[in-house]
mmCIF file of C-alpha atoms in Angstrom:
data_model
loop_
_atom_site.group_PDB
_atom_site.id
_atom_site.type_symbol
_atom_site.label_atom_id
_atom_site.label_comp_id
_atom_site.label_asym_id
_atom_site.label_seq_id
_atom_site.Cartn_x
_atom_site.Cartn_y
_atom_site.Cartn_z
ATOM 1 C CA ILE E 1139 -21.265 -10.673 -7.475
ATOM 2 C CA ALA E 1140 -19.908 -7.496 -9.038
ATOM 3 C CA GLY E 1141 -16.617 -7.711 -10.807
ATOM 4 C CA ILE E 1142 -14.873 -8.810 -13.963
ATOM 5 C CA THR E 1143 -15.614 -12.060 -15.735
ATOM 6 C CA GLN E 1144 -13.166 -13.582 -18.197
ATOM 7 C CA ALA E 1145 -13.787 -16.523 -20.496
ATOM 8 C CA PRO E 1146 -12.468 -19.045 -21.167
ATOM 9 C CA THR E 1147 -10.416 -19.688 -18.056
ATOM 10 C CA SER E 1148 -8.119 -21.966 -20.005
ATOM 11 C CA GLN E 1149 -7.725 -22.867 -23.665
ATOM 12 C CA ILE E 1150 -5.360 -24.878 -25.831
ATOM 13 C CA LEU E 1151 -5.231 -23.597 -29.370
ATOM 14 C CA ALA E 1152 -3.530 -24.685 -32.580
ATOM 15 C CA ALA E 1153 -1.252 -22.147 -34.216
ATOM 16 C CA GLY E 1154 -2.971 -20.195 -36.951
ATOM 17 C CA ARG E 1155 -6.396 -20.367 -35.364
ATOM 18 C CA ARG E 1156 -8.424 -17.325 -34.440
ATOM 19 C CA MET E 1157 -9.297 -16.856 -30.778
ATOM 20 C CA THR E 1158 -11.315 -14.320 -28.834
ATOM 21 C CA LEU E 1159 -10.921 -13.880 -25.098
ATOM 22 C CA ARG E 1160 -13.981 -12.373 -23.529
ATOM 23 C CA CYS E 1161 -14.092 -9.841 -20.724
ATOM 24 C CA THR E 1162 -17.203 -8.418 -19.112
ATOM 25 C CA GLN E 1163 -17.490 -6.088 -16.155
ATOM 26 C CA ASP E 1164 -20.604 -5.036 -14.290
ATOM 27 C CA MET E 1165 -19.140 -2.132 -12.334
ATOM 28 C CA ARG E 1166 -19.867 0.450 -15.064
ATOM 29 C CA HIS E 1167 -16.174 1.247 -15.234
ATOM 30 C CA ASN E 1168 -15.103 3.450 -18.117
ATOM 31 C CA ALA E 1169 -11.527 2.244 -18.544
ATOM 32 C CA MET E 1170 -10.572 -1.322 -19.415
ATOM 33 C CA TYR E 1171 -7.284 -3.048 -20.118
ATOM 34 C CA TRP E 1172 -5.791 -6.262 -21.391
ATOM 35 C CA TYR E 1173 -2.472 -7.505 -20.017
ATOM 36 C CA ARG E 1174 -0.429 -10.603 -20.604
ATOM 37 C CA GLN E 1175 1.606 -12.078 -17.783
ATOM 38 C CA ASP E 1176 4.777 -13.975 -18.573
ATOM 39 C CA LEU E 1177 7.379 -15.320 -16.178
ATOM 40 C CA GLY E 1178 10.105 -12.761 -15.535
ATOM 41 C CA LEU E 1179 8.347 -10.077 -17.546
ATOM 42 C CA GLY E 1180 5.496 -9.172 -15.239
ATOM 43 C CA LEU E 1181 2.341 -7.754 -16.763
ATOM 44 C CA ARG E 1182 2.601 -6.089 -20.119
ATOM 45 C CA LEU E 1183 -0.155 -3.918 -21.484
ATOM 46 C CA ILE E 1184 -1.590 -5.122 -24.789
ATOM 47 C CA HIS E 1185 -4.465 -2.730 -25.444
ATOM 48 C CA TYR E 1186 -6.593 -0.384 -23.429
ATOM 49 C CA SER E 1187 -9.814 1.572 -23.689
ATOM 50 C CA ASN E 1188 -10.436 4.725 -21.682
ATOM 51 C CA THR E 1189 -14.114 4.812 -22.589
ATOM 52 C CA ALA E 1190 -16.623 2.992 -24.763
ATOM 53 C CA GLY E 1191 -15.937 3.556 -28.447
ATOM 54 C CA THR E 1192 -12.205 4.243 -28.039
ATOM 55 C CA THR E 1193 -9.180 1.960 -27.860
ATOM 56 C CA GLY E 1194 -5.423 2.396 -27.717
ATOM 57 C CA LYS E 1195 -2.265 0.358 -28.124
ATOM 58 C CA GLY E 1196 -0.156 -0.643 -25.161
ATOM 59 C CA GLU E 1197 3.361 -2.047 -24.960
ATOM 60 C CA VAL E 1198 2.814 -5.273 -26.925
ATOM 61 C CA PRO E 1199 -0.149 -4.812 -29.293
ATOM 62 C CA ASP E 1200 1.113 -6.764 -32.310
ATOM 63 C CA GLY E 1201 -0.997 -9.798 -33.151
ATOM 64 C CA TYR E 1202 -3.913 -8.628 -31.020
ATOM 65 C CA SER E 1203 -6.991 -6.508 -31.600
ATOM 66 C CA VAL E 1204 -9.732 -5.208 -29.337
ATOM 67 C CA SER E 1205 -13.090 -3.528 -29.609
ATOM 68 C CA ARG E 1206 -15.205 -1.567 -27.149
ATOM 69 C CA ALA E 1207 -18.729 -1.405 -28.475
ATOM 70 C CA ASN E 1208 -20.221 -0.766 -25.036
ATOM 71 C CA THR E 1209 -19.135 -0.040 -21.471
ATOM 72 C CA ASP E 1210 -19.263 -3.596 -20.173
ATOM 73 C CA ASP E 1211 -17.453 -5.684 -22.804
ATOM 74 C CA PHE E 1212 -13.859 -5.605 -23.985
ATOM 75 C CA PRO E 1213 -12.967 -8.683 -26.053
ATOM 76 C CA LEU E 1214 -9.394 -9.442 -27.103
ATOM 77 C CA THR E 1215 -8.886 -11.208 -30.433
ATOM 78 C CA LEU E 1216 -5.893 -13.113 -31.714
ATOM 79 C CA ALA E 1217 -6.445 -13.193 -35.480
ATOM 80 C CA SER E 1218 -3.913 -15.954 -36.128
ATOM 81 C CA ALA E 1219 -2.418 -17.374 -32.959
ATOM 82 C CA VAL E 1220 1.316 -18.076 -32.663
ATOM 83 C CA PRO E 1221 3.177 -20.013 -29.945
ATOM 84 C CA SER E 1222 4.703 -16.810 -28.535
ATOM 85 C CA GLN E 1223 1.207 -15.779 -27.546
ATOM 86 C CA THR E 1224 1.114 -18.575 -24.995
ATOM 87 C CA SER E 1225 0.519 -16.670 -21.784
ATOM 88 C CA VAL E 1226 -1.904 -15.815 -19.026
ATOM 89 C CA TYR E 1227 -4.154 -12.949 -20.021
ATOM 90 C CA PHE E 1228 -5.722 -10.609 -17.505
ATOM 91 C CA CYS E 1229 -8.509 -8.166 -18.152
ATOM 92 C CA ALA E 1230 -8.771 -5.203 -15.811
ATOM 93 C CA SER E 1231 -10.926 -2.145 -15.324
ATOM 94 C CA ARG E 1232 -11.121 1.035 -13.318
ATOM 95 C CA ALA E 1233 -13.792 3.604 -12.726
ATOM 96 C CA SER E 1234 -12.703 6.536 -14.832
ATOM 97 C CA VAL E 1235 -9.823 8.495 -16.248
ATOM 98 C CA GLY E 1236 -9.915 11.038 -13.438
ATOM 99 C CA ASP E 1237 -10.001 8.757 -10.426
ATOM 100 C CA THR E 1238 -7.133 7.415 -8.334
ATOM 101 C CA GLY E 1239 -6.700 4.649 -10.793
ATOM 102 C CA GLU E 1240 -6.976 1.415 -8.840
ATOM 103 C CA LEU E 1241 -7.369 -1.512 -11.216
ATOM 104 C CA PHE E 1242 -9.719 -4.397 -10.641
ATOM 105 C CA PHE E 1243 -8.622 -7.647 -12.242
ATOM 106 C CA GLY E 1244 -10.375 -10.661 -13.656
ATOM 107 C CA GLU E 1245 -9.289 -14.171 -12.757
ATOM 108 C CA GLY E 1246 -7.232 -14.588 -15.912
ATOM 109 C CA SER E 1247 -7.345 -16.718 -19.053
ATOM 110 C CA ARG E 1248 -4.554 -19.213 -19.588
ATOM 111 C CA LEU E 1249 -3.888 -19.656 -23.295
ATOM 112 C CA THR E 1250 -1.579 -22.273 -24.780
ATOM 113 C CA VAL E 1251 -0.780 -22.075 -28.489
ATOM 114 C CA LEU E 1252 0.734 -25.222 -29.973
ATOM 115 C CA ALA Q 629 5.551 6.130 -22.408
ATOM 116 C CA GLN Q 630 6.462 5.403 -18.832
ATOM 117 C CA SER Q 631 8.519 2.377 -17.803
ATOM 118 C CA VAL Q 632 8.791 0.665 -14.441
ATOM 119 C CA SER Q 633 11.828 -1.110 -13.006
ATOM 120 C CA GLN Q 634 11.840 -3.512 -10.108
ATOM 121 C CA HIS Q 635 15.391 -4.334 -9.164
ATOM 122 C CA ASN Q 636 14.892 -7.499 -7.158
ATOM 123 C CA HIS Q 637 13.661 -10.523 -9.057
ATOM 124 C CA HIS Q 638 13.564 -12.948 -6.148
ATOM 125 C CA VAL Q 639 13.933 -12.139 -2.471
ATOM 126 C CA ILE Q 640 14.184 -14.816 0.207
ATOM 127 C CA LEU Q 641 13.680 -13.844 3.840
ATOM 128 C CA SER Q 642 13.083 -15.523 7.145
ATOM 129 C CA GLU Q 643 9.978 -14.718 9.137
ATOM 130 C CA ALA Q 644 10.244 -11.491 11.157
ATOM 131 C CA ALA Q 645 12.879 -10.055 8.825
ATOM 132 C CA SER Q 646 12.323 -6.591 7.399
ATOM 133 C CA LEU Q 647 11.441 -6.149 3.752
ATOM 134 C CA GLU Q 648 12.173 -3.452 1.222
ATOM 135 C CA LEU Q 649 11.406 -3.904 -2.469
ATOM 136 C CA GLY Q 650 12.655 -1.305 -4.899
ATOM 137 C CA CYS Q 651 10.637 0.336 -7.640
ATOM 138 C CA ASN Q 652 11.762 3.094 -9.984
ATOM 139 C CA TYR Q 653 9.904 4.595 -12.880
ATOM 140 C CA SER Q 654 10.797 6.794 -15.790
ATOM 141 C CA TYR Q 655 8.275 9.504 -16.504
ATOM 142 C CA GLY Q 656 8.471 13.217 -15.899
ATOM 143 C CA GLY Q 657 4.805 14.037 -15.515
ATOM 144 C CA THR Q 658 2.119 13.444 -12.944
ATOM 145 C CA VAL Q 659 1.738 9.844 -11.867
ATOM 146 C CA ASN Q 660 -0.302 7.653 -9.601
ATOM 147 C CA LEU Q 661 1.680 4.799 -8.053
ATOM 148 C CA PHE Q 662 0.605 1.372 -6.878
ATOM 149 C CA TRP Q 663 1.818 -1.847 -5.391
ATOM 150 C CA TYR Q 664 -0.110 -5.017 -6.176
ATOM 151 C CA VAL Q 665 0.342 -8.491 -4.736
ATOM 152 C CA GLN Q 666 -0.353 -11.796 -6.433
ATOM 153 C CA TYR Q 667 -0.643 -14.849 -4.204
ATOM 154 C CA PRO Q 668 -0.026 -18.231 -5.846
ATOM 155 C CA GLY Q 669 -2.814 -19.110 -8.237
ATOM 156 C CA GLN Q 670 -4.671 -15.856 -7.737
ATOM 157 C CA HIS Q 671 -5.099 -12.602 -9.600
ATOM 158 C CA LEU Q 672 -3.561 -9.296 -8.582
ATOM 159 C CA GLN Q 673 -4.843 -7.449 -5.529
ATOM 160 C CA LEU Q 674 -4.108 -3.880 -4.499
ATOM 161 C CA LEU Q 675 -1.738 -3.437 -1.540
ATOM 162 C CA LEU Q 676 -1.534 0.336 -1.500
ATOM 163 C CA LYS Q 677 -1.567 3.382 -3.716
ATOM 164 C CA TYR Q 678 -0.264 6.926 -3.866
ATOM 165 C CA PHE Q 679 -1.933 9.705 -5.806
ATOM 166 C CA SER Q 680 -1.286 12.870 -3.780
ATOM 167 C CA GLY Q 681 -0.507 14.218 -0.315
ATOM 168 C CA ASP Q 682 1.657 12.433 2.228
ATOM 169 C CA PRO Q 683 4.359 10.556 0.308
ATOM 170 C CA LEU Q 684 4.395 7.806 2.930
ATOM 171 C CA VAL Q 685 1.371 5.623 2.340
ATOM 172 C CA LYS Q 686 0.142 2.720 4.364
ATOM 173 C CA GLY Q 687 -1.631 -0.257 2.912
ATOM 174 C CA ILE Q 688 -3.105 -3.524 3.971
ATOM 175 C CA LYS Q 689 -1.331 -6.227 5.972
ATOM 176 C CA GLY Q 690 1.236 -3.839 7.459
ATOM 177 C CA PHE Q 691 2.789 -2.758 4.172
ATOM 178 C CA GLU Q 692 3.844 0.796 3.470
ATOM 179 C CA ALA Q 693 5.559 2.619 0.635
ATOM 180 C CA GLU Q 694 7.330 5.922 0.243
ATOM 181 C CA PHE Q 695 7.150 8.086 -2.852
ATOM 182 C CA ILE Q 696 10.383 10.006 -3.430
ATOM 183 C CA LYS Q 697 9.697 12.232 -6.393
ATOM 184 C CA SER Q 698 13.305 13.356 -6.852
ATOM 185 C CA LYS Q 699 14.401 9.744 -7.172
ATOM 186 C CA PHE Q 700 11.392 8.569 -9.190
ATOM 187 C CA SER Q 701 11.038 5.807 -6.633
ATOM 188 C CA PHE Q 702 8.213 4.112 -4.770
ATOM 189 C CA ASN Q 703 9.750 1.437 -2.574
ATOM 190 C CA LEU Q 704 7.628 -1.046 -0.655
ATOM 191 C CA ARG Q 705 8.437 -1.874 2.969
ATOM 192 C CA LYS Q 706 7.263 -4.083 5.771
ATOM 193 C CA PRO Q 707 8.992 -4.160 9.177
ATOM 194 C CA SER Q 708 8.390 -7.851 9.882
ATOM 195 C CA VAL Q 709 7.332 -10.335 7.203
ATOM 196 C CA GLN Q 710 5.266 -13.438 7.737
ATOM 197 C CA TRP Q 711 5.189 -16.740 5.897
ATOM 198 C CA SER Q 712 1.819 -15.709 4.466
ATOM 199 C CA ASP Q 713 3.503 -12.794 2.670
ATOM 200 C CA THR Q 714 5.030 -15.238 0.213
ATOM 201 C CA ALA Q 715 3.796 -13.939 -3.119
ATOM 202 C CA GLU Q 716 4.785 -11.918 -6.146
ATOM 203 C CA TYR Q 717 4.759 -8.136 -5.818
ATOM 204 C CA PHE Q 718 4.244 -5.721 -8.681
ATOM 205 C CA CYS Q 719 4.852 -2.016 -8.806
ATOM 206 C CA ALA Q 720 2.636 -0.085 -11.228
ATOM 207 C CA VAL Q 721 2.627 3.435 -12.581
ATOM 208 C CA ASN Q 722 -0.318 5.286 -14.026
ATOM 209 C CA ALA Q 723 0.808 8.233 -16.122
ATOM 210 C CA LEU Q 724 -2.075 10.611 -16.498
ATOM 211 C CA PHE Q 725 -0.826 11.964 -19.827
ATOM 212 C CA PRO Q 726 -0.963 11.323 -22.661
ATOM 213 C CA ASN Q 727 -2.799 8.009 -22.501
ATOM 214 C CA ASN Q 728 -3.652 7.489 -18.837
ATOM 215 C CA ASP Q 729 -2.573 3.865 -19.123
ATOM 216 C CA MET Q 730 -1.131 1.656 -16.400
ATOM 217 C CA ARG Q 731 2.285 0.010 -16.705
ATOM 218 C CA PHE Q 732 3.691 -2.677 -14.440
ATOM 219 C CA GLY Q 733 7.157 -3.708 -13.409
ATOM 220 C CA ALA Q 734 8.411 -7.239 -13.986
ATOM 221 C CA GLY Q 735 7.588 -8.227 -10.427
ATOM 222 C CA THR Q 736 9.519 -9.421 -7.403
ATOM 223 C CA ARG Q 737 8.961 -12.882 -6.042
ATOM 224 C CA LEU Q 738 9.112 -12.946 -2.252
ATOM 225 C CA THR Q 739 9.682 -16.218 -0.448
ATOM 226 C CA VAL Q 740 9.380 -16.137 3.335
ATOM 227 C CA LYS Q 741 10.815 -19.110 5.150
ATOM 228 C CA PRO Q 742 8.962 -20.168 8.303
#
């Protein structure tokens, strides 16, 4: 089934540990995004990539890094996790920069940092 | 960068009542506008979108929204809500320049009483 796959779906992590959330899409979409969803704050953009090989910072990039080595994969890394990074993380994609911009979302990754 | 404001945090309605959820954005350039819905335990799904043409757009499940450029608004409406509309609703703005990223409002939780 075409779409976006995120892994893991849920993870409990000790503070200070390194963690990578994986995101893979098979729709050949150029643009990909990482959001975090927190109660009362909605979705906040962490990082984005408009095409393979490029990335950009969103609203809340501190403590996170991304890479876009190819079209399909867009991993999000927490180099040293902190409790404030406890959240639900959504990966999203859309076809291209010039289209009408509808986002397709993954199922989310729930991360708890203790 | 653009910002998105949703004025209602939690709206409670009875079935058959009319709904209007406010959304305002701050950005002077060309935008694409969206409303997404998130049912409990699920990821975000597109309700409707505006990118050009008729400022009154119709989406799925009887929802519609009107883009008023002079007011930087894109309010969501439904004439008669159902219990199954209970969900969280997010307004989103895609500013084409400079980064073509997608920003979301904080969301409005809608509870429809049967």
